[in-house]
mmCIF file of C-alpha atoms and ligand atoms in Angstrom:
data_model
loop_
_atom_site.group_PDB
_atom_site.id
_atom_site.type_symbol
_atom_site.label_atom_id
_atom_site.label_comp_id
_atom_site.label_asym_id
_atom_site.label_seq_id
_atom_site.Cartn_x
_atom_site.Cartn_y
_atom_site.Cartn_z
ATOM 1 C CA MET B 1343 -11.068 6.408 -10.269
ATOM 2 C CA ILE B 1344 -7.474 7.498 -10.918
ATOM 3 C CA PRO B 1345 -7.201 11.096 -10.878
ATOM 4 C CA ILE B 1346 -5.672 11.421 -14.499
ATOM 5 C CA SER B 1347 -6.818 10.415 -17.974
ATOM 6 C CA GLN B 1348 -5.850 6.962 -19.357
ATOM 7 C CA ALA B 1349 -3.937 8.628 -22.043
ATOM 8 C CA ASN B 1350 -1.816 10.610 -19.625
ATOM 9 C CA LEU B 1351 -1.286 7.431 -17.414
ATOM 10 C CA GLY B 1352 -0.086 5.808 -20.592
ATOM 11 C CA GLU B 1353 2.282 8.692 -21.378
ATOM 12 C CA ILE B 1354 3.734 8.482 -17.808
ATOM 13 C CA ARG B 1355 4.333 4.836 -18.035
ATOM 14 C CA LYS B 1356 6.065 5.306 -21.368
ATOM 15 C CA HIS B 1357 8.134 7.937 -20.024
ATOM 16 C CA ALA B 1358 9.216 5.652 -17.101
ATOM 17 C CA LEU B 1359 10.355 3.123 -19.600
ATOM 18 C CA ASP B 1360 12.152 5.657 -21.847
ATOM 19 C CA GLU B 1361 14.117 6.730 -18.941
ATOM 20 C CA TYR B 1362 15.036 3.338 -17.413
ATOM 21 C CA PRO B 1363 17.328 2.650 -15.598
ATOM 22 C CA HIS B 1364 17.024 6.313 -14.359
ATOM 23 C CA GLU B 1365 14.154 7.987 -12.647
ATOM 24 C CA CYS B 1366 11.819 9.898 -14.888
ATOM 25 C CA CYS B 1367 9.952 13.099 -13.587
ATOM 26 C CA GLY B 1368 7.123 15.184 -14.749
ATOM 27 C CA ILE B 1369 4.106 17.378 -13.813
ATOM 28 C CA ILE B 1370 0.496 17.537 -14.790
ATOM 29 C CA ILE B 1371 -1.305 20.823 -14.767
ATOM 30 C CA GLY B 1372 -4.929 21.330 -15.471
ATOM 31 C CA PHE B 1373 -8.148 23.567 -14.915
ATOM 32 C CA ALA B 1374 -9.615 23.315 -11.667
ATOM 33 C CA GLU B 1375 -13.262 24.187 -12.768
ATOM 34 C CA SER B 1376 -13.515 23.306 -16.385
ATOM 35 C CA LYS B 1377 -13.404 19.793 -18.155
ATOM 36 C CA GLU B 1378 -10.642 21.002 -20.522
ATOM 37 C CA GLU B 1379 -7.838 18.456 -21.012
ATOM 38 C CA ASP B 1380 -4.879 18.447 -18.553
ATOM 39 C CA VAL B 1381 -1.413 19.322 -19.808
ATOM 40 C CA LEU B 1382 1.385 16.783 -19.161
ATOM 41 C CA PHE B 1383 5.116 17.890 -19.061
ATOM 42 C CA ARG B 1384 7.809 15.431 -19.346
ATOM 43 C CA CYS B 1385 10.594 17.107 -17.335
ATOM 44 C CA THR B 1386 14.419 16.570 -17.387
ATOM 45 C CA ASN B 1387 15.885 14.850 -14.550
ATOM 46 C CA ILE B 1388 19.140 16.681 -13.909
ATOM 47 C CA GLN B 1389 20.127 14.458 -10.948
ATOM 48 C CA ASN B 1390 23.070 12.894 -12.827
ATOM 49 C CA ARG B 1391 24.369 16.433 -13.533
ATOM 50 C CA LEU B 1392 24.054 17.460 -9.986
ATOM 51 C CA HIS B 1393 25.684 14.111 -8.683
ATOM 52 C CA LYS B 1394 28.624 14.552 -11.040
ATOM 53 C CA MET B 1395 29.067 18.274 -10.155
ATOM 54 C CA ASP B 1396 28.938 17.766 -6.275
ATOM 55 C CA PRO B 1397 28.769 14.153 -5.155
ATOM 56 C CA LYS B 1398 28.981 15.183 -1.630
ATOM 57 C CA ALA B 1399 25.810 17.268 -1.821
ATOM 58 C CA TYR B 1400 24.087 14.884 -4.114
ATOM 59 C CA PRO B 1401 25.183 11.392 -3.116
ATOM 60 C CA ARG B 1402 22.477 9.804 -5.298
ATOM 61 C CA ASP B 1403 22.520 9.520 -9.044
ATOM 62 C CA ALA B 1404 19.541 9.493 -11.302
ATOM 63 C CA ARG B 1405 18.793 5.708 -10.644
ATOM 64 C CA THR B 1406 17.560 6.502 -7.196
ATOM 65 C CA ALA B 1407 16.771 10.277 -7.257
ATOM 66 C CA TYR B 1408 15.318 13.026 -9.369
ATOM 67 C CA ASN B 1409 15.629 16.668 -9.489
ATOM 68 C CA ILE B 1410 13.609 18.623 -12.138
ATOM 69 C CA GLU B 1411 15.340 21.026 -14.388
ATOM 70 C CA PRO B 1412 14.601 24.418 -12.810
ATOM 71 C CA LYS B 1413 14.028 26.143 -16.236
ATOM 72 C CA GLU B 1414 11.249 23.701 -16.884
ATOM 73 C CA LEU B 1415 9.738 24.251 -13.545
ATOM 74 C CA ILE B 1416 9.605 27.945 -14.250
ATOM 75 C CA GLU B 1417 7.994 27.147 -17.511
ATOM 76 C CA VAL B 1418 5.334 25.179 -15.803
ATOM 77 C CA PHE B 1419 4.560 27.889 -13.271
ATOM 78 C CA ASN B 1420 4.487 30.436 -16.026
ATOM 79 C CA GLN B 1421 1.747 28.540 -17.713
ATOM 80 C CA ILE B 1422 -0.208 27.825 -14.553
ATOM 81 C CA LYS B 1423 -0.218 31.651 -13.916
ATOM 82 C CA SER B 1424 -0.981 32.957 -17.470
ATOM 83 C CA ARG B 1425 -3.718 30.197 -18.029
ATOM 84 C CA ARG B 1426 -5.199 30.178 -14.545
ATOM 85 C CA MET B 1427 -4.421 26.519 -14.108
ATOM 86 C CA VAL B 1428 -3.519 24.509 -11.024
ATOM 87 C CA LEU B 1429 -0.900 21.981 -10.436
ATOM 88 C CA LYS B 1430 -2.430 18.556 -10.151
ATOM 89 C CA THR B 1431 0.208 15.835 -10.127
ATOM 90 C CA PHE B 1432 3.919 15.315 -9.671
ATOM 91 C CA TYR B 1433 5.100 11.953 -11.071
ATOM 92 C CA HIS B 1434 8.397 10.102 -11.005
ATOM 93 C CA SER B 1435 9.496 6.536 -11.430
ATOM 94 C CA HIS B 1436 11.336 4.130 -9.159
ATOM 95 C CA PRO B 1437 13.596 1.898 -11.467
ATOM 96 C CA ASP B 1438 14.040 -1.481 -9.752
ATOM 97 C CA HIS B 1439 12.321 -0.342 -6.547
ATOM 98 C CA ASP B 1440 8.677 -0.612 -5.434
ATOM 99 C CA ALA B 1441 6.178 2.098 -5.685
ATOM 100 C CA TYR B 1442 6.559 3.775 -2.282
ATOM 101 C CA PHE B 1443 6.855 7.261 -1.045
ATOM 102 C CA SER B 1444 10.526 7.380 0.144
ATOM 103 C CA ASN B 1445 12.060 9.415 2.679
ATOM 104 C CA GLU B 1446 13.839 11.287 -0.105
ATOM 105 C CA ASP B 1447 10.498 11.883 -1.792
ATOM 106 C CA LYS B 1448 9.056 13.340 1.386
ATOM 107 C CA LYS B 1449 11.970 15.559 1.748
ATOM 108 C CA MET B 1450 11.325 16.836 -1.790
ATOM 109 C CA ALA B 1451 7.731 17.414 -1.133
ATOM 110 C CA LEU B 1452 8.322 19.331 2.065
ATOM 111 C CA PHE B 1453 9.658 22.733 2.805
ATOM 112 C CA ASP B 1454 10.482 23.558 6.486
ATOM 113 C CA GLY B 1455 8.246 20.578 7.340
ATOM 114 C CA GLU B 1456 5.209 21.977 5.477
ATOM 115 C CA PRO B 1457 4.138 20.664 2.077
ATOM 116 C CA THR B 1458 5.117 22.856 -0.848
ATOM 117 C CA TYR B 1459 2.157 21.972 -2.737
ATOM 118 C CA PRO B 1460 -0.524 20.692 -0.273
ATOM 119 C CA ASP B 1461 -3.256 20.052 -2.975
ATOM 120 C CA ALA B 1462 -0.876 18.165 -5.354
ATOM 121 C CA LYS B 1463 -1.065 14.450 -5.919
ATOM 122 C CA TYR B 1464 2.155 12.355 -6.164
ATOM 123 C CA LEU B 1465 2.368 9.360 -8.444
ATOM 124 C CA VAL B 1466 5.130 6.891 -8.184
ATOM 125 C CA VAL B 1467 5.639 4.243 -11.066
ATOM 126 C CA SER B 1468 7.618 1.188 -10.224
ATOM 127 C CA VAL B 1469 9.586 -0.381 -13.044
ATOM 128 C CA TYR B 1470 11.576 -3.661 -13.078
ATOM 129 C CA ASP B 1471 13.576 -4.836 -16.010
ATOM 130 C CA LYS B 1472 11.891 -2.313 -18.377
ATOM 131 C CA VAL B 1473 8.451 -3.469 -17.422
ATOM 132 C CA VAL B 1474 5.970 -1.269 -15.272
ATOM 133 C CA LYS B 1475 5.172 -3.449 -12.328
ATOM 134 C CA ASP B 1476 3.153 -1.031 -10.056
ATOM 135 C CA GLU B 1477 1.731 2.454 -9.422
ATOM 136 C CA ALA B 1478 0.920 4.252 -6.233
ATOM 137 C CA TRP B 1479 -0.638 7.638 -5.506
ATOM 138 C CA PHE B 1480 0.243 9.653 -2.439
ATOM 139 C CA GLU B 1481 -1.353 12.781 -0.943
ATOM 140 C CA TRP B 1482 -0.656 15.057 2.023
ATOM 141 C CA ASN B 1483 -3.063 14.489 4.889
ATOM 142 C CA SER B 1484 -3.331 17.540 7.046
ATOM 143 C CA GLN B 1485 -4.643 15.495 9.973
ATOM 144 C CA THR B 1486 -1.994 12.907 10.330
ATOM 145 C CA ARG B 1487 0.550 15.539 8.849
ATOM 146 C CA SER B 1488 2.037 12.823 6.438
ATOM 147 C CA PHE B 1489 1.889 11.688 2.834
ATOM 148 C CA GLU B 1490 -0.562 8.741 2.788
ATOM 149 C CA LYS B 1491 -1.135 6.359 0.037
ATOM 150 C CA GLN B 1492 -4.536 6.626 -1.768
ATOM 151 C CA ASN B 1493 -6.655 3.860 -2.925
ATOM 152 C CA HIS B 1494 -8.120 4.641 -6.356
HETATM 153 ZN ZN1 ZN L 1630 10.750 8.400 -5.216
#
């Protein structure tokens, strides 16, 4: 069983196609205890803006990287706090690349060697030529201290 609804998975695939050939990114939040529906946020990938502003600090553009608009991130965390929700999933796409957890992805998910959101799941969607080819889920494993692919 994949940890999200078919409707949200469909929405993520659609988002990945909409942003192609750039990476899409987004977040799913939900309730830990109740069966109430999760909430999906399509986030803005500001990587092209960062790359243009400072190509030395941000050598990759949005075709091979993503950075979530900070204002949107704040909005998501405000909702989590005010509605007592939890962060469930970070998703992003890999245009013309396979669904693996790249070194860049690991760097984004870690802070000072520790996972920033140890309970969050990470979904990577692979898109080739405007067709969703593959998907993979990754989670932090505290025993091996790495992000490992999950089989759902
Ligand atoms: Zn990635």
